[in-house]
C-alpha positions as YAML, in Angstrom:
chain: A
units: angstrom
residues:
- id: 1
  name: MET
  ca: [0.19, 0.11, 0.30]
- id: 2
  name: ILE
  ca: [0.89, 3.66, -0.89]
- id: 3
  name: ARG
  ca: [0.65, 5.78, 2.40]
- id: 4
  name: LEU
  ca: [-0.55, 8.89, 1.16]
- id: 5
  name: ALA
  ca: [-1.12, 12.20, 2.48]
- id: 6
  name: VAL
  ca: [-2.82, 15.09, 1.47]
- id: 7
  name: ILE
  ca: [-2.64, 19.02, 1.21]
- id: 8
  name: GLY
  ca: [-5.90, 20.94, 0.80]
- id: 9
  name: THR
  ca: [-9.72, 20.17, 2.16]
- id: 10
  name: ASN
  ca: [-11.35, 20.80, -0.97]
- id: 11
  name: TRP
  ca: [-13.85, 19.07, -3.48]
- id: 12
  name: ILE
  ca: [-11.03, 18.24, -5.32]
- id: 13
  name: THR
  ca: [-9.14, 16.32, -2.67]
- id: 14
  name: ASP
  ca: [-11.89, 14.50, -1.82]
- id: 15
  name: GLN
  ca: [-12.14, 13.31, -5.55]
- id: 16
  name: PHE
  ca: [-8.84, 12.39, -5.36]
- id: 17
  name: ILE
  ca: [-8.75, 10.40, -2.29]
- id: 18
  name: GLU
  ca: [-12.20, 8.63, -3.36]
- id: 19
  name: ALA
  ca: [-9.91, 7.62, -6.49]
- id: 20
  name: ALA
  ca: [-7.10, 6.60, -4.62]
- id: 21
  name: LEU
  ca: [-9.03, 4.35, -2.36]
- id: 22
  name: ALA
  ca: [-10.84, 3.15, -5.48]
- id: 23
  name: SER
  ca: [-8.14, 1.87, -7.09]
- id: 24
  name: GLY
  ca: [-7.13, -0.38, -4.11]
- id: 25
  name: GLN
  ca: [-3.67, 0.75, -4.03]
- id: 26
  name: TYR
  ca: [-3.45, 3.46, -1.56]
- id: 27
  name: GLN
  ca: [-3.93, 4.19, 2.22]
- id: 28
  name: LEU
  ca: [-5.02, 7.67, 3.40]
- id: 29
  name: SER
  ca: [-2.61, 8.40, 6.47]
- id: 30
  name: ALA
  ca: [-2.53, 11.39, 6.84]
- id: 31
  name: ILE
  ca: [-4.47, 15.03, 5.97]
- id: 32
  name: TYR
  ca: [-2.78, 18.68, 6.33]
- id: 33
  name: SER
  ca: [-4.83, 21.84, 6.58]
- id: 34
  name: ARG
  ca: [-3.70, 25.47, 7.73]
- id: 35
  name: SER
  ca: [-6.19, 25.14, 10.46]
- id: 36
  name: LEU
  ca: [-6.40, 21.87, 12.73]
- id: 37
  name: GLU
  ca: [-10.02, 22.04, 12.90]
- id: 38
  name: SER
  ca: [-10.47, 22.65, 8.95]
- id: 39
  name: ALA
  ca: [-8.49, 18.79, 9.50]
- id: 40
  name: LYS
  ca: [-10.82, 17.85, 11.55]
- id: 41
  name: ALA
  ca: [-13.89, 18.62, 9.77]
- id: 42
  name: PHE
  ca: [-12.68, 17.31, 6.63]
- id: 43
  name: ALA
  ca: [-11.23, 13.85, 8.08]
- id: 44
  name: ALA
  ca: [-14.85, 13.29, 9.55]
- id: 45
  name: LYS
  ca: [-16.36, 11.78, 6.47]
- id: 46
  name: TYR
  ca: [-13.24, 9.26, 6.52]
- id: 47
  name: ALA
  ca: [-14.18, 8.15, 9.97]
- id: 48
  name: ASN
  ca: [-14.67, 4.43, 9.00]
- id: 49
  name: LEU
  ca: [-10.83, 3.96, 7.68]
- id: 50
  name: SER
  ca: [-8.40, 2.00, 9.78]
- id: 51
  name: PRO
  ca: [-5.92, 3.40, 10.98]
- id: 52
  name: LEU
  ca: [-7.63, 6.69, 11.10]
- id: 53
  name: PRO
  ca: [-5.26, 9.72, 9.18]
- id: 54
  name: VAL
  ca: [-3.19, 11.71, 11.17]
- id: 55
  name: LEU
  ca: [-4.07, 15.06, 11.41]
- id: 56
  name: PHE
  ca: [-1.88, 18.13, 10.68]
- id: 57
  name: ASP
  ca: [-1.85, 21.80, 10.74]
- id: 58
  name: ASP
  ca: [2.48, 22.05, 10.75]
- id: 59
  name: LEU
  ca: [3.81, 21.76, 7.36]
- id: 60
  name: ALA
  ca: [7.05, 20.71, 8.35]
- id: 61
  name: ALA
  ca: [5.77, 17.94, 10.86]
- id: 62
  name: LEU
  ca: [3.84, 16.81, 8.02]
- id: 63
  name: ALA
  ca: [7.15, 16.36, 5.85]
- id: 64
  name: THR
  ca: [8.75, 14.72, 8.47]
- id: 65
  name: TYR
  ca: [6.33, 12.44, 9.16]
- id: 66
  name: ALA
  ca: [7.39, 8.50, 8.96]
- id: 67
  name: ASP
  ca: [4.26, 6.76, 7.84]
- id: 68
  name: VAL
  ca: [3.56, 8.92, 4.54]
- id: 69
  name: ASP
  ca: [5.11, 7.90, 1.17]
- id: 70
  name: VAL
  ca: [3.46, 10.53, -0.96]
- id: 71
  name: VAL
  ca: [1.86, 13.60, -0.69]
- id: 72
  name: TYR
  ca: [-1.28, 15.11, -2.77]
- id: 73
  name: ILE
  ca: [-0.97, 18.69, -2.98]
- id: 74
  name: ALA
  ca: [-4.22, 20.58, -4.10]
- id: 75
  name: SER
  ca: [-3.66, 24.02, -2.19]
- id: 76
  name: PRO
  ca: [-4.05, 27.19, -4.33]
- id: 77
  name: ASN
  ca: [-1.68, 27.69, -7.56]
- id: 78
  name: SER
  ca: [0.65, 29.86, -5.36]
- id: 79
  name: PHE
  ca: [1.51, 27.41, -2.85]
- id: 80
  name: HIS
  ca: [2.13, 24.26, -4.92]
- id: 81
  name: ALA
  ca: [6.04, 25.22, -5.39]
- id: 82
  name: PRO
  ca: [7.00, 25.94, -1.75]
- id: 83
  name: GLN
  ca: [4.85, 23.43, -0.51]
- id: 84
  name: ALA
  ca: [6.24, 20.63, -2.62]
- id: 85
  name: MET
  ca: [10.05, 21.49, -2.51]
- id: 86
  name: GLN
  ca: [9.54, 21.44, 1.28]
- id: 87
  name: ILE
  ca: [8.06, 17.97, 1.15]
- id: 88
  name: MET
  ca: [10.64, 16.60, -1.31]
- id: 89
  name: LYS
  ca: [13.49, 17.92, 0.74]
- id: 90
  name: ALA
  ca: [12.52, 15.70, 3.22]
- id: 91
  name: GLY
  ca: [12.55, 12.44, 0.96]
- id: 92
  name: LYS
  ca: [8.52, 12.04, 0.06]
- id: 93
  name: HIS
  ca: [7.27, 12.03, -3.20]
- id: 94
  name: VAL
  ca: [4.80, 14.49, -4.58]
- id: 95
  name: ILE
  ca: [1.75, 14.23, -6.57]
- id: 96
  name: CYS
  ca: [1.11, 18.25, -7.55]
- id: 97
  name: GLU
  ca: [-2.32, 19.02, -8.92]
- id: 98
  name: LYS
  ca: [-1.94, 20.91, -11.72]
- id: 99
  name: PRO
  ca: [-0.42, 23.81, -13.02]
- id: 100
  name: LEU
  ca: [2.36, 22.66, -10.88]
- id: 101
  name: ALA
  ca: [3.47, 26.13, -10.24]
- id: 102
  name: ALA
  ca: [2.79, 29.95, -11.14]
- id: 103
  name: ASN
  ca: [5.84, 30.04, -13.35]
- id: 104
  name: GLU
  ca: [7.90, 28.07, -15.67]
- id: 105
  name: THR
  ca: [11.07, 29.16, -13.49]
- id: 106
  name: LEU
  ca: [9.46, 27.56, -10.51]
- id: 107
  name: ALA
  ca: [8.57, 24.49, -12.33]
- id: 108
  name: LYS
  ca: [11.93, 23.81, -13.42]
- id: 109
  name: GLU
  ca: [13.16, 24.81, -9.77]
- id: 110
  name: MET
  ca: [10.52, 21.67, -8.40]
- id: 111
  name: PHE
  ca: [12.14, 19.31, -10.91]
- id: 112
  name: ALA
  ca: [15.63, 20.16, -9.78]
- id: 113
  name: VAL
  ca: [14.77, 19.33, -6.29]
- id: 114
  name: ALA
  ca: [12.73, 16.36, -6.76]
- id: 115
  name: GLU
  ca: [16.38, 14.99, -8.83]
- id: 116
  name: GLN
  ca: [18.65, 16.05, -6.20]
- id: 117
  name: ASN
  ca: [16.49, 14.20, -3.38]
- id: 118
  name: GLY
  ca: [15.63, 10.92, -5.58]
- id: 119
  name: VAL
  ca: [11.87, 11.54, -5.71]
- id: 120
  name: ILE
  ca: [8.94, 11.77, -8.09]
- id: 121
  name: LEU
  ca: [7.30, 14.75, -8.97]
- id: 122
  name: TYR
  ca: [4.03, 14.08, -10.60]
- id: 123
  name: GLU
  ca: [1.70, 16.57, -12.43]
- id: 124
  name: ALA
  ca: [-1.92, 15.42, -11.35]
- id: 125
  name: PHE
  ca: [-3.34, 15.99, -15.03]
- id: 126
  name: MET
  ca: [-5.93, 13.38, -15.41]
- id: 127
  name: SER
  ca: [-7.09, 14.17, -18.73]
- id: 128
  name: MET
  ca: [-4.42, 12.26, -20.66]
- id: 129
  name: HIS
  ca: [-4.67, 9.11, -18.53]
- id: 130
  name: THR
  ca: [-8.52, 8.49, -19.76]
- id: 131
  name: PRO
  ca: [-9.48, 5.78, -21.64]
- id: 132
  name: ASN
  ca: [-11.22, 8.00, -23.88]
- id: 133
  name: PHE
  ca: [-8.21, 10.61, -24.25]
- id: 134
  name: LYS
  ca: [-6.15, 7.20, -25.24]
- id: 135
  name: VAL
  ca: [-8.93, 6.42, -27.97]
- id: 136
  name: LEU
  ca: [-8.76, 10.34, -29.35]
- id: 137
  name: GLN
  ca: [-4.88, 10.04, -29.44]
- id: 138
  name: SER
  ca: [-4.87, 6.66, -31.25]
- id: 139
  name: LYS
  ca: [-7.21, 7.73, -33.98]
- id: 140
  name: LEU
  ca: [-5.22, 10.66, -35.04]
- id: 141
  name: ALA
  ca: [-4.02, 8.88, -37.60]
- id: 142
  name: GLU
  ca: [-6.72, 7.71, -39.01]
- id: 143
  name: ILE
  ca: [-8.44, 10.88, -40.02]
- id: 144
  name: GLY
  ca: [-5.50, 11.45, -42.15]
- id: 145
  name: PRO
  ca: [-2.40, 14.46, -41.79]
- id: 146
  name: ILE
  ca: [-4.03, 16.92, -39.40]
- id: 147
  name: THR
  ca: [-5.15, 20.62, -40.93]
- id: 148
  name: LYS
  ca: [-6.90, 22.48, -37.87]
- id: 149
  name: ALA
  ca: [-7.92, 21.55, -34.41]
- id: 150
  name: PHE
  ca: [-10.40, 23.27, -31.70]
- id: 151
  name: ILE
  ca: [-9.90, 22.50, -28.04]
- id: 152
  name: SER
  ca: [-12.33, 24.15, -25.89]
- id: 153
  name: TYR
  ca: [-13.43, 24.32, -22.04]
- id: 154
  name: CYS
  ca: [-15.32, 27.12, -21.02]
- id: 155
  name: GLN
  ca: [-17.39, 26.91, -17.64]
- id: 156
  name: TYR
  ca: [-19.04, 29.58, -15.70]
- id: 157
  name: SER
  ca: [-17.44, 29.41, -12.21]
- id: 158
  name: SER
  ca: [-19.33, 28.88, -9.17]
- id: 159
  name: ARG
  ca: [-17.10, 31.74, -7.53]
- id: 160
  name: TYR
  ca: [-17.96, 34.51, -10.34]
- id: 161
  name: PRO
  ca: [-21.02, 35.76, -8.79]
- id: 162
  name: LYS
  ca: [-18.85, 36.00, -5.61]
- id: 163
  name: TYR
  ca: [-16.24, 37.96, -7.72]
- id: 164
  name: LEU
  ca: [-19.02, 40.15, -9.11]
- id: 165
  name: ALA
  ca: [-20.33, 40.87, -5.48]
- id: 166
  name: GLY
  ca: [-16.79, 42.73, -4.91]
- id: 167
  name: GLU
  ca: [-15.90, 39.70, -3.09]
- id: 168
  name: ASN
  ca: [-11.71, 38.32, -4.03]
- id: 169
  name: PRO
  ca: [-12.10, 34.73, -4.25]
- id: 170
  name: ASN
  ca: [-9.00, 32.85, -4.77]
- id: 171
  name: THR
  ca: [-10.17, 31.64, -8.32]
- id: 172
  name: PHE
  ca: [-9.75, 35.24, -9.54]
- id: 173
  name: ASN
  ca: [-7.02, 36.46, -7.44]
- id: 174
  name: PRO
  ca: [-3.19, 37.00, -9.20]
- id: 175
  name: ASN
  ca: [-2.00, 36.57, -5.23]
- id: 176
  name: PHE
  ca: [-2.84, 32.66, -5.91]
- id: 177
  name: ALA
  ca: [-1.72, 32.59, -9.70]
- id: 178
  name: ASN
  ca: [-4.99, 32.00, -10.50]
- id: 179
  name: GLY
  ca: [-7.56, 32.95, -13.43]
- id: 180
  name: SER
  ca: [-8.73, 31.12, -16.79]
- id: 181
  name: ILE
  ca: [-5.68, 29.91, -18.35]
- id: 182
  name: MET
  ca: [-3.75, 28.44, -15.21]
- id: 183
  name: ASP
  ca: [-7.26, 26.47, -14.18]
- id: 184
  name: ILE
  ca: [-9.54, 25.26, -16.76]
- id: 185
  name: GLY
  ca: [-7.45, 26.56, -19.79]
- id: 186
  name: PHE
  ca: [-4.64, 24.22, -18.65]
- id: 187
  name: TYR
  ca: [-6.53, 21.75, -19.97]
- id: 188
  name: CYS
  ca: [-7.11, 22.64, -23.38]
- id: 189
  name: LEU
  ca: [-3.06, 23.80, -23.74]
- id: 190
  name: SER
  ca: [-1.78, 20.35, -21.80]
- id: 191
  name: SER
  ca: [-4.06, 18.27, -23.93]
- id: 192
  name: ALA
  ca: [-2.94, 19.90, -26.96]
- id: 193
  name: VAL
  ca: [0.91, 19.60, -26.25]
- id: 194
  name: GLU
  ca: [0.16, 15.79, -25.23]
- id: 195
  name: LEU
  ca: [-1.71, 15.47, -28.59]
- id: 196
  name: PHE
  ca: [0.60, 17.62, -30.91]
- id: 197
  name: GLY
  ca: [3.72, 18.15, -29.11]
- id: 198
  name: GLU
  ca: [5.63, 21.50, -29.20]
- id: 199
  name: PRO
  ca: [4.34, 24.31, -31.14]
- id: 200
  name: SER
  ca: [6.62, 26.79, -33.38]
- id: 201
  name: SER
  ca: [4.62, 29.47, -32.06]
- id: 202
  name: VAL
  ca: [1.88, 30.79, -29.73]
- id: 203
  name: VAL
  ca: [-0.36, 33.70, -29.82]
- id: 204
  name: ALA
  ca: [-2.78, 34.66, -27.02]
- id: 205
  name: GLN
  ca: [-5.21, 36.98, -26.06]
- id: 206
  name: ALA
  ca: [-7.45, 37.33, -22.92]
- id: 207
  name: GLN
  ca: [-10.16, 39.50, -21.59]
- id: 208
  name: LEU
  ca: [-8.93, 40.31, -17.94]
- id: 209
  name: LEU
  ca: [-10.95, 41.22, -15.07]
- id: 210
  name: ASP
  ca: [-10.14, 44.18, -12.89]
- id: 211
  name: SER
  ca: [-8.21, 41.62, -10.55]
- id: 212
  name: GLY
  ca: [-5.44, 41.50, -12.87]
- id: 213
  name: VAL
  ca: [-6.08, 38.00, -14.11]
- id: 214
  name: ASP
  ca: [-7.86, 36.43, -16.97]
- id: 215
  name: GLY
  ca: [-11.63, 35.70, -16.96]
- id: 216
  name: SER
  ca: [-11.26, 34.20, -20.48]
- id: 217
  name: GLY
  ca: [-9.23, 34.01, -23.46]
- id: 218
  name: SER
  ca: [-7.90, 32.40, -26.70]
- id: 219
  name: VAL
  ca: [-4.68, 30.96, -27.97]
- id: 220
  name: MET
  ca: [-3.87, 29.99, -31.13]
- id: 221
  name: LEU
  ca: [-0.51, 26.84, -31.22]
- id: 222
  name: LYS
  ca: [1.07, 27.13, -34.62]
- id: 223
  name: TYR
  ca: [2.45, 23.59, -35.97]
- id: 224
  name: ASP
  ca: [3.67, 22.51, -38.97]
- id: 225
  name: GLY
  ca: [0.63, 22.29, -41.53]
- id: 226
  name: PHE
  ca: [-1.75, 22.99, -39.16]
- id: 227
  name: GLU
  ca: [-2.37, 24.93, -36.21]
- id: 228
  name: VAL
  ca: [-4.90, 24.42, -32.71]
- id: 229
  name: VAL
  ca: [-7.15, 27.24, -31.64]
- id: 230
  name: LEU
  ca: [-8.05, 26.67, -27.80]
- id: 231
  name: GLN
  ca: [-10.83, 28.29, -26.02]
- id: 232
  name: HIS
  ca: [-11.17, 29.08, -22.53]
- id: 233
  name: SER
  ca: [-13.45, 31.01, -20.16]
- id: 234
  name: LYS
  ca: [-14.48, 30.93, -16.14]
- id: 235
  name: THR
  ca: [-16.89, 33.60, -17.26]
- id: 236
  name: SER
  ca: [-19.27, 32.02, -19.42]
- id: 237
  name: ASP
  ca: [-20.50, 28.28, -20.63]
- id: 238
  name: SER
  ca: [-19.90, 26.58, -23.79]
- id: 239
  name: LYS
  ca: [-21.55, 23.44, -25.00]
- id: 240
  name: LEU
  ca: [-19.37, 22.78, -27.94]
- id: 241
  name: PRO
  ca: [-17.04, 20.06, -28.34]
- id: 242
  name: SER
  ca: [-13.57, 19.78, -29.39]
- id: 243
  name: GLU
  ca: [-12.73, 19.11, -32.69]
- id: 244
  name: ILE
  ca: [-9.85, 17.61, -34.93]
- id: 245
  name: GLN
  ca: [-9.85, 18.19, -38.32]
- id: 246
  name: GLY
  ca: [-7.85, 15.96, -40.83]
- id: 247
  name: GLU
  ca: [-7.96, 15.65, -44.47]
- id: 248
  name: GLU
  ca: [-9.67, 12.02, -44.37]
- id: 249
  name: GLY
  ca: [-11.99, 12.94, -41.63]
- id: 250
  name: VAL
  ca: [-12.85, 14.49, -37.91]
- id: 251
  name: LEU
  ca: [-12.95, 13.47, -34.49]
- id: 252
  name: HIS
  ca: [-15.11, 14.83, -31.75]
- id: 253
  name: VAL
  ca: [-14.19, 14.66, -28.04]
- id: 254
  name: GLU
  ca: [-16.96, 16.22, -25.36]
- id: 255
  name: MET
  ca: [-15.31, 17.51, -22.15]
- id: 256
  name: ILE
  ca: [-11.42, 17.59, -22.94]
- id: 257
  name: SER
  ca: [-11.00, 17.48, -19.31]
- id: 258
  name: THR
  ca: [-12.15, 13.76, -18.85]
- id: 259
  name: GLY
  ca: [-13.53, 12.41, -22.25]
- id: 260
  name: GLN
  ca: [-17.11, 12.46, -21.89]
- id: 261
  name: LYS
  ca: [-17.44, 10.90, -25.52]
- id: 262
  name: VAL
  ca: [-15.59, 10.49, -28.74]
- id: 263
  name: SER
  ca: [-16.95, 10.11, -32.14]
- id: 264
  name: GLN
  ca: [-15.09, 9.88, -35.40]
- id: 265
  name: GLN
  ca: [-16.63, 10.49, -39.03]
- id: 266
  name: LEU
  ca: [-14.23, 9.37, -41.82]
- id: 267
  name: ARG
  ca: [-14.92, 11.26, -45.05]
- id: 268
  name: GLY
  ca: [-17.94, 9.46, -46.87]
- id: 269
  name: GLN
  ca: [-18.89, 7.16, -43.99]
- id: 270
  name: PRO
  ca: [-21.52, 8.06, -41.12]
- id: 271
  name: TRP
  ca: [-20.86, 8.92, -37.65]
- id: 272
  name: GLN
  ca: [-18.70, 6.39, -35.49]
- id: 273
  name: ASP
  ca: [-19.35, 6.42, -31.56]
- id: 274
  name: LEU
  ca: [-15.75, 5.44, -30.19]
- id: 275
  name: THR
  ca: [-16.50, 5.97, -26.51]
- id: 276
  name: GLN
  ca: [-15.22, 3.46, -23.68]
- id: 277
  name: GLU
  ca: [-16.56, 2.99, -20.71]
- id: 278
  name: GLN
  ca: [-14.77, 4.69, -17.67]
- id: 279
  name: HIS
  ca: [-14.53, 4.95, -14.43]
- id: 280
  name: PRO
  ca: [-17.15, 7.52, -12.50]
- id: 281
  name: ASN
  ca: [-14.04, 9.19, -11.16]
- id: 282
  name: PRO
  ca: [-12.14, 10.72, -14.00]
- id: 283
  name: MET
  ca: [-8.84, 10.64, -11.51]
- id: 284
  name: TYR
  ca: [-8.87, 6.99, -11.09]
- id: 285
  name: TYR
  ca: [-6.44, 6.35, -13.87]
- id: 286
  name: GLU
  ca: [-3.96, 9.08, -13.31]
- id: 287
  name: THR
  ca: [-3.78, 7.38, -9.73]
- id: 288
  name: LEU
  ca: [-3.42, 3.84, -11.00]
- id: 289
  name: ASP
  ca: [-0.36, 5.65, -13.16]
- id: 290
  name: PHE
  ca: [1.18, 7.40, -10.24]
- id: 291
  name: ALA
  ca: [1.31, 3.91, -8.48]
- id: 292
  name: GLU
  ca: [3.19, 2.44, -11.30]
- id: 293
  name: HIS
  ca: [5.60, 4.84, -11.11]
- id: 294
  name: PHE
  ca: [5.75, 4.48, -7.20]
- id: 295
  name: TYR
  ca: [6.53, 0.49, -7.33]
- id: 296
  name: ASN
  ca: [9.11, 0.72, -10.34]
- id: 297
  name: ASN
  ca: [10.89, 3.94, -8.45]
- id: 298
  name: GLN
  ca: [11.07, 5.74, -11.42]
- id: 299
  name: THR
  ca: [10.00, 9.33, -13.29]
- id: 300
  name: ASN
  ca: [8.91, 9.29, -17.05]
- id: 301
  name: PRO
  ca: [11.20, 11.52, -18.95]
- id: 302
  name: ALA
  ca: [8.90, 12.48, -21.36]
- id: 303
  name: ARG
  ca: [6.15, 13.52, -18.78]
- id: 304
  name: THR
  ca: [8.65, 15.80, -17.06]
- id: 305
  name: GLN
  ca: [9.40, 17.11, -20.39]
- id: 306
  name: ARG
  ca: [5.53, 17.75, -21.15]
- id: 307
  name: SER
  ca: [4.90, 19.47, -18.11]
- id: 308
  name: LEU
  ca: [7.91, 22.02, -18.16]
- id: 309
  name: LEU
  ca: [6.59, 22.42, -21.63]
- id: 310
  name: VAL
  ca: [3.11, 23.61, -20.41]
- id: 311
  name: ALA
  ca: [4.86, 25.74, -17.86]
- id: 312
  name: LYS
  ca: [6.92, 27.49, -20.23]
- id: 313
  name: LEU
  ca: [3.85, 28.15, -22.50]
- id: 314
  name: LEU
  ca: [1.37, 29.37, -19.65]
- id: 315
  name: THR
  ca: [4.57, 31.88, -18.78]
- id: 316
  name: GLU
  ca: [4.14, 32.89, -22.48]
- id: 317
  name: ILE
  ca: [0.77, 33.40, -22.58]
- id: 318
  name: ARG
  ca: [0.33, 35.25, -19.43]
- id: 319
  name: ARG
  ca: [3.35, 37.46, -20.94]
- id: 320
  name: GLN
  ca: [1.37, 38.07, -23.96]
- id: 321
  name: THR
  ca: [-1.72, 38.93, -22.06]
- id: 322
  name: GLY
  ca: [-0.83, 40.76, -19.20]
- id: 323
  name: VAL
  ca: [-1.19, 38.71, -16.55]
- id: 324
  name: VAL
  ca: [1.29, 38.94, -14.14]
- id: 325
  name: PHE
  ca: [1.72, 36.92, -10.72]
- id: 326
  name: PRO
  ca: [3.72, 38.32, -7.49]
- id: 327
  name: GLN
  ca: [6.08, 35.15, -8.24]
- id: 328
  name: ASP
  ca: [7.21, 36.46, -11.58]
- id: 329
  name: LYS
  ca: [8.88, 39.59, -9.89]
- id: 330
  name: GLU
  ca: [10.61, 37.44, -7.42]
...
């Protein structure tokens, strides 16, 4: 069993714990929150576990706790790098929720710390591990040379009304390294990199909120012979599927983040549903993937390079759109 600790007491942490326990590969050993009261409230829903997870409100104490192998970090983006590096310097593996860090410099530093301490730094990007994303990837050659692609994820944030009411939620606060491209836009960008590799150029635009972060935006990635347009928003909804066009056909995927449905139409033929049955928790597959890395005690260089490339592109996109985080000035 992999002894798991978690940092963060929100819905995404719950979803990851449920996936990890469902995989049969993990034991929930510890829970960290800045407030012990919050940790206790969060742990109450896992009162049926045996042994019960140990609760922490001291990060240094968690880092040195002997009965933990890996720490899953789902704190606000601005905390990812400092928390991960503190944990890794104590000799523990880290699963860090996407995006790894506020900028490329910090992401590079995180991987350097992982290498120096002989531990695994794993970016929790669930999309690429789902069966339907793998189906999409496997069918690219069938539609012929790629000519265009459109990847979209637009979802009205539940925190946006609070922002409009004059509050300052983390979701729209540059101090927490947040905004649309750093959140749901990440799924569009990282999926494009996973499918097509490194673009030759990137052109980005965004609609900035008064807080200084992007509420929505678009990105064009240039590749040899085709371009990929990314559309992302936290201030509006879209029901459009993502689409990849080729000379011989087209592929559609609904909800690029989780791969709800994949369909294909080859030229002159009817639409074909390629959707595979998936576990109801889309994080299930990444927990299995990390477990394989853990038991083999090895990193995946291709995954490391993808994470670093996405961090580089995110930093460039923010530079072009004028989104600046405090970490950029440090």
